[in-house]
């Protein structure tokens, strides 16, 4: 275009018009943005002097672990020189095959009509990832030409079957205007080359003209049916604005709590707590049925908790649950705590008690079957019915109470609510005409069942309140007919009346369980009354 004196030439200078940083949590994407003149693009750099942009576009979202400053500049549109339509269209002729390691013969030839910047190019390595390589640009000859630019790196991909995965190499080559440049590997990681069809040379873009393949010299031996190693050149503009610092602020990540611990549990709930973390505004809690937290329990996925404890309800009995928490500080979340693994209780739990009643003792570890003796119908393996109580270890108050049958061999299997699991209690045996007898020590109730034997020694009962049958079997004293905790004169009136009336059947006054209230019930009550037998608590 011809120009005359007085004509005005308008030059659009690249300029950043606006920019903004962001604030995010550690290891989360930042959101940085900038705008430029309408015909410009935005290049993002990691420093004020970096030569290769890490990203091009108006919005950059790097993942950052700490506060980081990036630099944005406006530039004329970045140009991409696509040397083929795609690696998979190459003719992978077996004669040509993979490249050899000739460091001087196989090269590309290009011209630069102006100063250019080659930001990056693609290669398709065949050797394993981690193989070293060097790329050089020289003037006119790969072997003797003046060195213009060089780049050394290692491969990060491997293409063993087909050249389908490119590795982008940030060569960052500044090339002055000139002709007959050659680009080649000095050490070649067996990169794939183009096939044996005619390439549409030259490839041109923004002052760059890739015009032939060469063998050692750009001035001789060139050919148009090969393409050696290098593809998809990124040619940057030489016209770029000043760089503006854009900050990706990172809020501190709070510390994670320690693993939650179990406060209590039932068949359908687990109460947990964890340590307080300085700076926490709340906590987030997850509950799952698998250790990987893939199967989260409804209502307990990222549950916000104001304090440091939570009752987790609506659970299934005898099921393993996993619990973890995170600290929240109003902006960011901590990493997950270690997880708690807990199994809910059974709906009921069994306590297996062994005890012998003095009044029903037959000797040899057997007792009389009192209900059967009374009605002839009840099982002849049933000695009698008892009540088993679990008492609080501090207050001695009754926490749980359950009726059970006591076999003629002294065995009672007692069911209690699953909530008793994990607690420690004194066990008390209550029988209709025997003295109430407590365990000497507190017993921890296990989900798999708990066993306690009163019969092995007097010291199994509080106050050693048991009587030896003469063979080493220890029995619960009989004779407390009115259940006032003592065998004494106050138990006789009821016995006397029932005996005088010849009461038959299942009756509290029938101390020996033979189905009849008579003179045979007196010997044991007489002895125990004379000895002042009393109920004893721990």
Short mmCIF file of C-alpha atoms in Angstrom, two decimals:
data_model
loop_
_atom_site.label_atom_id
_atom_site.label_comp_id
_atom_site.label_asym_id
_atom_site.label_seq_id
_atom_site.Cartn_x
_atom_site.Cartn_y
_atom_site.Cartn_z
CA UNK A 1 0.00 0.00 0.00
CA UNK A 2 1.45 3.39 -0.98
CA UNK A 3 1.49 6.23 1.52
CA UNK A 4 1.77 9.96 1.11
CA UNK A 5 3.14 12.69 3.30
CA UNK A 6 0.71 13.55 6.02
CA UNK A 7 -0.90 10.11 6.10
CA UNK A 8 -1.53 8.85 9.62
CA UNK A 9 -0.44 5.37 10.66
CA UNK A 10 -2.32 4.02 13.65
CA UNK A 11 -0.45 1.44 15.70
CA UNK A 12 -2.37 -0.52 18.31
CA UNK A 13 -0.10 -0.98 21.29
CA UNK A 14 -0.88 -4.08 23.36
CA UNK A 15 -2.22 -3.03 26.75
CA UNK A 16 -3.68 -4.69 29.84
CA UNK A 17 -6.94 -2.87 30.54
CA UNK A 18 -7.91 -4.55 33.81
CA UNK A 19 -6.89 -7.48 35.96
CA UNK A 20 -7.94 -9.17 39.19
CA UNK A 21 -6.51 -11.75 41.50
CA UNK A 22 -8.37 -14.15 43.75
CA UNK A 23 -8.42 -15.70 47.18
CA UNK A 24 -8.75 -19.45 47.55
CA UNK A 25 -7.83 -22.28 49.86
CA UNK A 26 -4.60 -24.21 49.67
CA UNK A 27 -4.39 -26.79 46.86
CA UNK A 28 -7.48 -25.33 45.21
CA UNK A 29 -7.77 -23.58 41.83
CA UNK A 30 -7.27 -19.83 41.87
CA UNK A 31 -9.23 -17.65 39.44
CA UNK A 32 -7.08 -14.95 37.86
CA UNK A 33 -8.41 -12.75 35.08
CA UNK A 34 -7.30 -9.90 32.85
CA UNK A 35 -8.60 -8.01 29.84
CA UNK A 36 -6.71 -6.35 27.01
CA UNK A 37 -7.30 -4.44 23.77
CA UNK A 38 -9.97 -6.15 21.74
CA UNK A 39 -7.49 -7.62 19.26
CA UNK A 40 -5.03 -8.82 21.87
CA UNK A 41 -4.55 -12.03 23.84
CA UNK A 42 -3.42 -12.43 27.48
CA UNK A 43 -0.21 -14.29 28.25
CA UNK A 44 0.40 -15.50 31.82
CA UNK A 45 3.91 -15.92 33.24
CA UNK A 46 5.32 -17.26 36.48
CA UNK A 47 7.74 -14.36 36.85
CA UNK A 48 8.37 -10.87 35.54
CA UNK A 49 11.23 -12.16 33.38
CA UNK A 50 10.01 -15.58 32.23
CA UNK A 51 10.13 -15.98 28.45
CA UNK A 52 7.54 -18.73 27.96
CA UNK A 53 3.93 -18.16 29.06
CA UNK A 54 2.37 -20.90 31.16
CA UNK A 55 -1.08 -20.09 29.83
CA UNK A 56 -2.79 -17.92 27.24
CA UNK A 57 -6.33 -16.68 27.85
CA UNK A 58 -8.34 -14.14 29.78
CA UNK A 59 -8.89 -16.39 32.82
CA UNK A 60 -6.14 -18.49 34.37
CA UNK A 61 -6.96 -21.08 37.05
CA UNK A 62 -3.73 -22.54 38.44
CA UNK A 63 -3.88 -24.78 41.51
CA UNK A 64 -1.83 -23.11 44.24
CA UNK A 65 -0.67 -24.28 47.65
CA UNK A 66 0.55 -20.88 48.88
CA UNK A 67 0.12 -17.24 47.89
CA UNK A 68 1.68 -16.83 44.44
CA UNK A 69 2.16 -13.89 42.09
CA UNK A 70 1.64 -14.41 38.36
CA UNK A 71 2.21 -11.86 35.61
CA UNK A 72 -0.21 -11.01 32.83
CA UNK A 73 0.66 -9.21 29.59
CA UNK A 74 -1.22 -8.35 26.43
CA UNK A 75 0.22 -9.57 23.14
CA UNK A 76 -0.72 -9.72 19.53
CA UNK A 77 -2.44 -12.97 18.73
CA UNK A 78 -0.32 -16.03 19.32
CA UNK A 79 0.23 -18.10 16.19
CA UNK A 80 0.17 -21.87 15.96
CA UNK A 81 1.98 -23.60 13.13
CA UNK A 82 0.34 -27.00 12.73
CA UNK A 83 2.75 -29.14 10.81
CA UNK A 84 0.39 -32.07 10.24
CA UNK A 85 -3.30 -32.70 10.66
CA UNK A 86 -2.52 -35.10 13.47
CA UNK A 87 -0.01 -37.71 14.49
CA UNK A 88 -2.36 -40.56 13.66
CA UNK A 89 -2.45 -39.58 9.96
CA UNK A 90 1.26 -40.31 9.51
CA UNK A 91 2.27 -43.06 7.17
CA UNK A 92 4.25 -45.21 9.56
CA UNK A 93 6.13 -46.97 6.82
CA UNK A 94 8.19 -49.80 8.26
CA UNK A 95 11.09 -48.86 6.01
CA UNK A 96 11.19 -45.41 7.56
CA UNK A 97 10.08 -46.67 10.98
CA UNK A 98 11.55 -45.05 14.04
CA UNK A 99 14.33 -42.54 13.80
CA UNK A 100 17.88 -43.60 14.34
CA UNK A 101 20.27 -41.65 16.53
CA UNK A 102 22.10 -39.81 13.76
CA UNK A 103 22.88 -36.45 15.38
CA UNK A 104 23.91 -34.60 12.24
CA UNK A 105 21.85 -35.77 9.29
CA UNK A 106 18.15 -35.50 10.11
CA UNK A 107 16.75 -32.01 10.57
CA UNK A 108 14.06 -29.55 9.69
CA UNK A 109 14.77 -26.43 7.63
CA UNK A 110 13.06 -23.08 8.22
CA UNK A 111 13.36 -19.36 7.48
CA UNK A 112 12.37 -16.34 9.62
CA UNK A 113 11.29 -13.22 7.76
CA UNK A 114 11.48 -11.28 11.04
CA UNK A 115 12.59 -11.87 14.60
CA UNK A 116 10.42 -14.67 15.96
CA UNK A 117 9.97 -16.55 19.19
CA UNK A 118 9.34 -20.29 19.12
CA UNK A 119 7.57 -20.82 22.46
CA UNK A 120 7.07 -24.56 22.17
CA UNK A 121 6.78 -27.52 19.83
CA UNK A 122 5.54 -31.11 20.04
CA UNK A 123 7.48 -34.38 19.85
CA UNK A 124 6.35 -38.03 20.01
CA UNK A 125 9.02 -40.01 21.95
CA UNK A 126 9.34 -43.76 21.55
CA UNK A 127 11.87 -44.38 24.33
CA UNK A 128 10.64 -44.64 27.95
CA UNK A 129 9.69 -41.51 29.85
CA UNK A 130 12.72 -39.98 31.53
CA UNK A 131 15.00 -40.28 28.48
CA UNK A 132 17.27 -37.24 28.02
CA UNK A 133 17.33 -35.25 24.79
CA UNK A 134 18.72 -32.01 23.36
CA UNK A 135 17.24 -29.89 20.55
CA UNK A 136 19.35 -27.27 18.74
CA UNK A 137 18.85 -24.62 16.08
CA UNK A 138 21.91 -23.80 13.95
CA UNK A 139 22.59 -21.66 10.92
CA UNK A 140 22.81 -23.57 7.60
CA UNK A 141 24.42 -26.77 8.91
CA UNK A 142 23.65 -29.15 11.76
CA UNK A 143 27.29 -30.06 12.06
CA UNK A 144 29.17 -26.79 11.51
CA UNK A 145 26.62 -23.98 11.59
CA UNK A 146 26.56 -21.24 14.23
CA UNK A 147 24.51 -22.20 17.27
CA UNK A 148 21.37 -20.08 17.52
CA UNK A 149 19.42 -21.80 20.34
CA UNK A 150 19.48 -24.97 22.38
CA UNK A 151 17.13 -26.82 24.78
CA UNK A 152 17.75 -29.91 26.95
CA UNK A 153 15.06 -31.94 28.67
CA UNK A 154 13.69 -35.40 29.39
CA UNK A 155 10.76 -37.23 27.89
CA UNK A 156 7.49 -37.39 29.85
CA UNK A 157 5.46 -39.70 27.56
CA UNK A 158 6.11 -42.85 25.53
CA UNK A 159 4.53 -43.90 22.23
CA UNK A 160 5.41 -47.55 21.65
CA UNK A 161 2.59 -48.65 19.32
CA UNK A 162 1.46 -45.52 17.49
CA UNK A 163 2.54 -41.90 17.81
CA UNK A 164 -0.66 -40.76 19.52
CA UNK A 165 0.46 -38.81 22.62
CA UNK A 166 2.41 -35.61 22.08
CA UNK A 167 4.89 -34.13 24.52
CA UNK A 168 4.89 -30.33 24.34
CA UNK A 169 8.42 -29.02 24.81
CA UNK A 170 8.77 -25.36 26.00
CA UNK A 171 11.91 -24.66 23.93
CA UNK A 172 11.68 -20.86 24.33
CA UNK A 173 13.81 -20.16 21.24
CA UNK A 174 14.45 -16.53 20.21
CA UNK A 175 15.31 -16.61 16.50
CA UNK A 176 16.60 -13.53 14.64
CA UNK A 177 15.39 -12.86 11.13
CA UNK A 178 17.28 -15.05 8.69
CA UNK A 179 17.22 -18.02 6.33
CA UNK A 180 18.42 -21.59 6.22
CA UNK A 181 18.04 -22.46 9.88
CA UNK A 182 18.16 -26.14 10.78
CA UNK A 183 16.42 -27.65 13.86
CA UNK A 184 17.47 -31.11 15.02
CA UNK A 185 18.14 -33.48 17.91
CA UNK A 186 21.72 -33.78 19.10
CA UNK A 187 20.53 -36.64 21.31
CA UNK A 188 17.34 -38.20 20.02
CA UNK A 189 14.93 -40.20 22.26
CA UNK A 190 13.86 -42.27 19.19
CA UNK A 191 11.09 -39.85 18.30
CA UNK A 192 8.58 -40.70 15.60
CA UNK A 193 9.02 -38.90 12.29
CA UNK A 194 6.62 -38.16 9.46
CA UNK A 195 5.83 -40.77 6.82
CA UNK A 196 6.81 -41.11 3.19
CA UNK A 197 4.12 -38.94 1.57
CA UNK A 198 4.71 -35.42 0.29
CA UNK A 199 4.19 -32.79 2.98
CA UNK A 200 2.64 -29.50 1.84
CA UNK A 201 5.77 -27.46 2.43
CA UNK A 202 6.17 -24.71 3.39
CA UNK A 203 4.28 -24.35 6.68
CA UNK A 204 4.14 -20.63 7.34
CA UNK A 205 2.92 -18.44 10.21
CA UNK A 206 3.82 -15.03 11.62
CA UNK A 207 7.16 -14.69 9.84
CA UNK A 208 8.07 -18.38 10.26
CA UNK A 209 8.39 -20.68 7.24
CA UNK A 210 9.16 -24.36 7.80
CA UNK A 211 10.05 -25.33 4.27
CA UNK A 212 11.81 -28.70 4.04
CA UNK A 213 13.46 -31.68 5.66
CA UNK A 214 17.22 -31.77 5.43
CA UNK A 215 20.20 -34.08 5.72
CA UNK A 216 22.98 -32.25 7.49
CA UNK A 217 22.79 -29.00 5.53
CA UNK A 218 19.93 -26.67 4.78
CA UNK A 219 21.53 -25.77 1.44
CA UNK A 220 21.74 -29.24 -0.02
CA UNK A 221 20.08 -32.59 0.20
CA UNK A 222 16.64 -31.29 1.20
CA UNK A 223 13.55 -33.36 0.52
CA UNK A 224 9.84 -32.70 0.59
CA UNK A 225 8.48 -36.14 1.52
CA UNK A 226 9.63 -36.35 5.14
CA UNK A 227 9.02 -34.47 8.36
CA UNK A 228 11.59 -34.97 11.09
CA UNK A 229 10.41 -35.14 14.70
CA UNK A 230 8.96 -31.65 15.34
CA UNK A 231 5.29 -30.67 15.12
CA UNK A 232 2.77 -27.99 16.11
CA UNK A 233 5.15 -25.08 16.61
CA UNK A 234 3.86 -22.22 18.79
CA UNK A 235 5.14 -18.96 17.35
CA UNK A 236 4.77 -16.05 19.76
CA UNK A 237 4.36 -12.43 18.88
CA UNK A 238 7.27 -10.11 19.43
CA UNK A 239 4.86 -7.30 20.39
CA UNK A 240 3.81 -7.53 24.03
CA UNK A 241 2.77 -5.12 26.77
CA UNK A 242 4.34 -4.59 30.16
CA UNK A 243 3.46 -7.30 32.65
CA UNK A 244 1.04 -6.72 35.49
CA UNK A 245 1.44 -8.71 38.71
CA UNK A 246 -1.73 -10.63 39.58
CA UNK A 247 -1.82 -12.28 43.00
CA UNK A 248 -3.38 -15.64 43.81
CA UNK A 249 -3.87 -15.30 47.56
CA UNK A 250 -4.12 -18.49 49.57
CA UNK A 251 -5.89 -18.53 52.89
CA UNK A 252 -4.22 -20.69 55.53
CA UNK A 253 -5.57 -24.19 55.79
CA UNK A 254 -6.64 -25.05 59.35
CA UNK A 255 -5.23 -28.04 61.15
CA UNK A 256 -7.26 -31.22 61.08
CA UNK A 257 -8.74 -32.51 64.34
CA UNK A 258 -7.51 -35.71 65.88
CA UNK A 259 -9.48 -38.84 65.07
CA UNK A 260 -12.93 -38.84 66.72
CA UNK A 261 -13.39 -41.06 69.75
CA UNK A 262 -16.46 -42.91 70.96
CA UNK A 263 -18.22 -41.42 73.97
CA UNK A 264 -21.01 -44.01 74.05
CA UNK A 265 -22.95 -46.22 71.69
CA UNK A 266 -26.14 -48.24 71.40
CA UNK A 267 -27.58 -50.56 68.79
CA UNK A 268 -28.70 -47.53 66.74
CA UNK A 269 -26.38 -44.68 67.68
CA UNK A 270 -22.78 -43.68 68.27
CA UNK A 271 -21.87 -40.56 70.22
CA UNK A 272 -18.46 -39.18 69.22
CA UNK A 273 -16.22 -36.29 70.19
CA UNK A 274 -12.92 -34.81 68.99
CA UNK A 275 -10.38 -32.21 70.05
CA UNK A 276 -11.00 -28.51 69.50
CA UNK A 277 -8.77 -26.83 66.90
CA UNK A 278 -7.63 -23.23 67.29
CA UNK A 279 -9.33 -20.90 64.81
CA UNK A 280 -12.15 -23.30 63.99
CA UNK A 281 -15.56 -21.78 63.32
CA UNK A 282 -17.19 -25.19 62.85
CA UNK A 283 -16.46 -28.76 61.86
CA UNK A 284 -17.66 -31.02 59.04
CA UNK A 285 -18.45 -34.65 59.79
CA UNK A 286 -18.74 -37.68 57.51
CA UNK A 287 -20.07 -41.12 58.46
CA UNK A 288 -19.74 -44.08 56.09
CA UNK A 289 -20.10 -47.84 56.03
CA UNK A 290 -16.77 -48.29 54.23
CA UNK A 291 -13.23 -47.19 55.05
CA UNK A 292 -12.93 -45.28 51.77
CA UNK A 293 -16.00 -43.15 52.60
CA UNK A 294 -17.67 -44.03 49.32
CA UNK A 295 -20.91 -45.19 51.00
CA UNK A 296 -21.88 -42.23 53.16
CA UNK A 297 -24.73 -42.51 55.64
CA UNK A 298 -27.71 -40.34 54.77
CA UNK A 299 -27.63 -37.10 56.75
CA UNK A 300 -23.96 -37.47 57.64
CA UNK A 301 -22.17 -36.33 54.50
CA UNK A 302 -20.32 -33.07 55.19
CA UNK A 303 -22.59 -32.42 58.17
CA UNK A 304 -21.82 -29.03 59.74
CA UNK A 305 -21.26 -29.29 63.50
CA UNK A 306 -20.86 -26.24 65.70
CA UNK A 307 -19.12 -27.95 68.62
CA UNK A 308 -16.73 -30.84 69.11
CA UNK A 309 -19.20 -33.68 69.56
CA UNK A 310 -22.06 -35.28 67.68
CA UNK A 311 -24.66 -37.95 68.30
CA UNK A 312 -24.95 -40.11 65.19
CA UNK A 313 -28.39 -41.72 65.18
CA UNK A 314 -30.53 -43.94 62.97
CA UNK A 315 -27.82 -46.59 62.61
CA UNK A 316 -28.16 -50.35 62.23
CA UNK A 317 -27.20 -52.77 64.98
CA UNK A 318 -23.98 -54.79 64.79
CA UNK A 319 -22.76 -52.68 61.84
CA UNK A 320 -19.29 -51.20 61.35
CA UNK A 321 -19.24 -47.44 60.80
CA UNK A 322 -16.40 -45.05 59.94
CA UNK A 323 -16.36 -41.46 61.19
CA UNK A 324 -14.07 -38.56 60.21
CA UNK A 325 -14.14 -34.79 60.74
CA UNK A 326 -12.62 -31.66 59.19
CA UNK A 327 -11.94 -28.24 60.64
CA UNK A 328 -13.65 -25.23 59.02
CA UNK A 329 -12.39 -21.68 59.59
CA UNK A 330 -15.07 -19.82 57.67
CA UNK A 331 -13.16 -19.94 54.39
CA UNK A 332 -11.18 -23.16 54.12
CA UNK A 333 -11.42 -26.75 55.22
CA UNK A 334 -8.66 -28.83 56.75
CA UNK A 335 -7.62 -32.24 55.56
CA UNK A 336 -9.70 -35.12 56.91
CA UNK A 337 -8.91 -36.39 60.36
CA UNK A 338 -7.94 -40.00 60.82
CA UNK A 339 -11.11 -42.04 60.94
CA UNK A 340 -12.81 -43.75 63.85
CA UNK A 341 -13.96 -47.32 63.28
CA UNK A 342 -16.84 -48.38 65.52
CA UNK A 343 -19.36 -51.23 65.60
CA UNK A 344 -22.84 -50.54 66.92
CA UNK A 345 -24.17 -52.71 69.71
CA UNK A 346 -26.54 -55.60 69.25
CA UNK A 347 -30.19 -54.90 70.02
CA UNK A 348 -29.73 -57.17 73.02
CA UNK A 349 -26.70 -58.57 74.80
CA UNK A 350 -26.41 -61.77 76.80
CA UNK A 351 -25.02 -62.16 80.29
CA UNK A 352 -24.37 -65.77 81.28
CA UNK A 353 -24.70 -66.31 85.03
CA UNK A 354 -23.94 -69.44 87.06
CA UNK A 355 -25.59 -69.56 90.50
CA UNK A 356 -27.00 -72.18 92.92
CA UNK A 357 -29.89 -71.65 95.35
CA UNK A 358 -29.35 -73.18 98.79
CA UNK A 359 -33.02 -74.06 99.22
CA UNK A 360 -33.16 -76.13 96.01
CA UNK A 361 -29.75 -77.79 96.35
CA UNK A 362 -29.66 -81.55 95.64
CA UNK A 363 -25.87 -81.82 95.73
CA UNK A 364 -23.54 -82.79 92.93
CA UNK A 365 -24.06 -79.46 91.14
CA UNK A 366 -27.81 -79.98 90.69
CA UNK A 367 -30.94 -78.29 92.02
CA UNK A 368 -34.53 -79.37 92.41
CA UNK A 369 -37.00 -78.34 89.67
CA UNK A 370 -39.38 -76.24 91.81
CA UNK A 371 -42.00 -75.36 89.13
CA UNK A 372 -42.20 -78.98 87.91
CA UNK A 373 -42.53 -80.25 91.48
CA UNK A 374 -45.46 -77.88 91.92
CA UNK A 375 -47.39 -78.50 88.70
CA UNK A 376 -45.89 -81.57 87.01
CA UNK A 377 -45.97 -79.70 83.71
CA UNK A 378 -43.07 -77.26 83.74
CA UNK A 379 -39.71 -78.43 82.34
CA UNK A 380 -37.90 -80.65 84.80
CA UNK A 381 -34.65 -78.87 83.86
CA UNK A 382 -35.89 -75.55 85.25
CA UNK A 383 -34.84 -74.90 88.86
CA UNK A 384 -36.70 -71.60 89.21
CA UNK A 385 -37.13 -68.09 87.87
CA UNK A 386 -34.77 -65.34 89.01
CA UNK A 387 -34.28 -61.63 88.38
CA UNK A 388 -30.81 -60.45 87.34
CA UNK A 389 -29.99 -56.79 87.87
CA UNK A 390 -27.12 -54.61 86.58
CA UNK A 391 -26.22 -51.86 89.06
CA UNK A 392 -24.36 -48.61 88.46
CA UNK A 393 -20.83 -48.93 89.85
CA UNK A 394 -20.95 -45.49 91.48
CA UNK A 395 -24.47 -45.10 92.82
CA UNK A 396 -25.39 -48.83 93.00
CA UNK A 397 -28.72 -47.85 91.46
CA UNK A 398 -30.42 -50.46 89.28
CA UNK A 399 -29.62 -49.65 85.64
CA UNK A 400 -31.06 -52.75 83.96
CA UNK A 401 -33.23 -55.58 85.24
CA UNK A 402 -34.23 -58.76 83.43
CA UNK A 403 -36.15 -61.94 84.35
CA UNK A 404 -34.48 -65.24 83.46
CA UNK A 405 -34.84 -68.94 84.10
CA UNK A 406 -32.22 -70.73 86.17
CA UNK A 407 -31.54 -74.31 85.06
CA UNK A 408 -31.19 -77.19 87.52
CA UNK A 409 -27.45 -77.13 86.68
CA UNK A 410 -27.22 -73.47 87.77
CA UNK A 411 -27.12 -71.73 84.37
CA UNK A 412 -29.07 -68.57 83.49
CA UNK A 413 -28.75 -66.79 80.14
CA UNK A 414 -30.02 -63.26 80.64
CA UNK A 415 -30.82 -60.71 77.89
CA UNK A 416 -30.22 -57.00 78.41
CA UNK A 417 -30.60 -54.05 76.03
CA UNK A 418 -27.65 -53.56 73.70
CA UNK A 419 -27.06 -50.18 75.33
CA UNK A 420 -25.49 -52.03 78.26
CA UNK A 421 -22.51 -53.00 76.10
CA UNK A 422 -19.34 -51.25 77.13
CA UNK A 423 -20.62 -50.40 80.60
CA UNK A 424 -19.33 -51.80 83.89
CA UNK A 425 -21.90 -52.98 86.43
CA UNK A 426 -22.36 -55.03 89.58
CA UNK A 427 -24.53 -58.07 88.99
CA UNK A 428 -27.24 -58.90 91.54
CA UNK A 429 -29.28 -62.14 91.74
CA UNK A 430 -32.81 -61.77 93.14
CA UNK A 431 -34.86 -64.89 93.95
CA UNK A 432 -38.33 -65.08 95.49
CA UNK A 433 -37.20 -66.55 98.82
CA UNK A 434 -33.39 -66.22 98.77
CA UNK A 435 -31.15 -63.43 100.00
CA UNK A 436 -30.26 -60.85 97.30
CA UNK A 437 -26.66 -61.53 96.31
CA UNK A 438 -24.27 -59.14 94.49
CA UNK A 439 -21.08 -59.77 92.56
CA UNK A 440 -17.92 -58.86 94.43
CA UNK A 441 -16.48 -56.89 91.48
CA UNK A 442 -17.93 -54.84 88.69
CA UNK A 443 -18.24 -56.60 85.35
CA UNK A 444 -17.71 -55.03 81.90
CA UNK A 445 -20.46 -56.00 79.47
CA UNK A 446 -19.07 -57.12 76.11
CA UNK A 447 -21.01 -57.24 72.85
CA UNK A 448 -19.99 -60.87 72.41
CA UNK A 449 -21.52 -61.79 75.79
CA UNK A 450 -20.36 -61.71 79.40
CA UNK A 451 -20.01 -64.57 81.90
CA UNK A 452 -20.05 -64.51 85.71
CA UNK A 453 -19.97 -67.52 88.02
CA UNK A 454 -21.12 -67.09 91.64
CA UNK A 455 -20.52 -70.73 92.53
CA UNK A 456 -16.74 -71.11 92.40
CA UNK A 457 -15.80 -69.32 95.65
CA UNK A 458 -17.38 -67.33 98.46
CA UNK A 459 -15.36 -64.32 97.30
CA UNK A 460 -17.35 -64.21 94.08
CA UNK A 461 -20.10 -62.47 96.07
CA UNK A 462 -19.89 -59.10 97.79
CA UNK A 463 -18.97 -59.72 101.41
CA UNK A 464 -18.29 -63.39 100.55
CA UNK A 465 -22.00 -63.80 101.13
CA UNK A 466 -22.31 -67.43 99.90
CA UNK A 467 -22.55 -70.80 101.64
CA UNK A 468 -20.51 -73.90 100.72
CA UNK A 469 -22.60 -77.03 100.05
CA UNK A 470 -19.69 -79.13 101.36
CA UNK A 471 -18.34 -80.10 97.93
CA UNK A 472 -16.95 -76.73 96.88
CA UNK A 473 -20.12 -75.42 95.25
CA UNK A 474 -21.07 -72.05 96.75
CA UNK A 475 -24.76 -71.26 97.06
CA UNK A 476 -27.04 -68.26 97.62
CA UNK A 477 -28.62 -68.29 101.10
CA UNK A 478 -32.30 -69.16 101.34
CA UNK A 479 -34.97 -67.91 103.78
CA UNK A 480 -35.63 -64.23 102.95
CA UNK A 481 -39.31 -64.86 102.38
CA UNK A 482 -40.39 -61.24 102.79
CA UNK A 483 -37.43 -59.94 100.72
CA UNK A 484 -36.34 -57.34 103.25
CA UNK A 485 -32.64 -58.21 102.87
CA UNK A 486 -32.40 -60.31 106.06
CA UNK A 487 -33.23 -63.86 107.12
CA UNK A 488 -34.81 -63.29 110.54
CA UNK A 489 -37.96 -63.61 112.71
CA UNK A 490 -39.97 -61.47 110.28
CA UNK A 491 -39.86 -64.25 107.69
CA UNK A 492 -41.53 -66.85 109.98
CA UNK A 493 -45.17 -65.68 110.23
CA UNK A 494 -45.81 -66.27 106.53
CA UNK A 495 -44.06 -69.63 106.65
CA UNK A 496 -45.93 -70.72 109.78
CA UNK A 497 -49.35 -69.91 108.31
CA UNK A 498 -48.63 -71.62 104.98
CA UNK A 499 -47.23 -74.67 106.79
CA UNK A 500 -50.25 -74.87 109.16
CA UNK A 501 -52.58 -74.65 106.18
CA UNK A 502 -50.68 -77.31 104.24
CA UNK A 503 -50.18 -75.11 101.24
CA UNK A 504 -49.27 -77.05 98.11
CA UNK A 505 -47.96 -75.91 94.74
CA UNK A 506 -45.64 -73.12 93.67
CA UNK A 507 -45.45 -70.92 96.75
CA UNK A 508 -42.86 -68.43 98.08
CA UNK A 509 -42.86 -70.18 101.46
CA UNK A 510 -41.80 -73.47 99.85
CA UNK A 511 -38.09 -72.99 100.58
CA UNK A 512 -36.93 -76.43 99.38
CA UNK A 513 -39.08 -76.39 96.23
CA UNK A 514 -40.74 -79.77 96.74
CA UNK A 515 -44.25 -78.39 96.02
CA UNK A 516 -45.37 -78.44 99.69
CA UNK A 517 -44.98 -75.94 102.57
CA UNK A 518 -44.25 -78.11 105.59
CA UNK A 519 -41.77 -78.96 108.35
CA UNK A 520 -39.02 -79.75 105.73
CA UNK A 521 -38.76 -76.04 104.90
CA UNK A 522 -37.68 -75.02 108.42
CA UNK A 523 -34.15 -76.39 108.94
CA UNK A 524 -32.35 -74.02 106.57
CA UNK A 525 -34.26 -70.87 107.58
CA UNK A 526 -33.59 -71.70 111.22
CA UNK A 527 -29.83 -71.92 110.63
CA UNK A 528 -29.64 -68.80 108.45
CA UNK A 529 -31.80 -66.79 110.84
CA UNK A 530 -29.61 -67.87 113.80
CA UNK A 531 -26.53 -66.81 111.84
CA UNK A 532 -28.03 -63.41 110.96
CA UNK A 533 -27.70 -63.75 107.19
CA UNK A 534 -28.05 -60.37 105.51
CA UNK A 535 -27.84 -59.09 101.94
CA UNK A 536 -24.46 -57.43 101.33
CA UNK A 537 -23.64 -54.83 98.67
CA UNK A 538 -20.16 -53.93 97.34
#
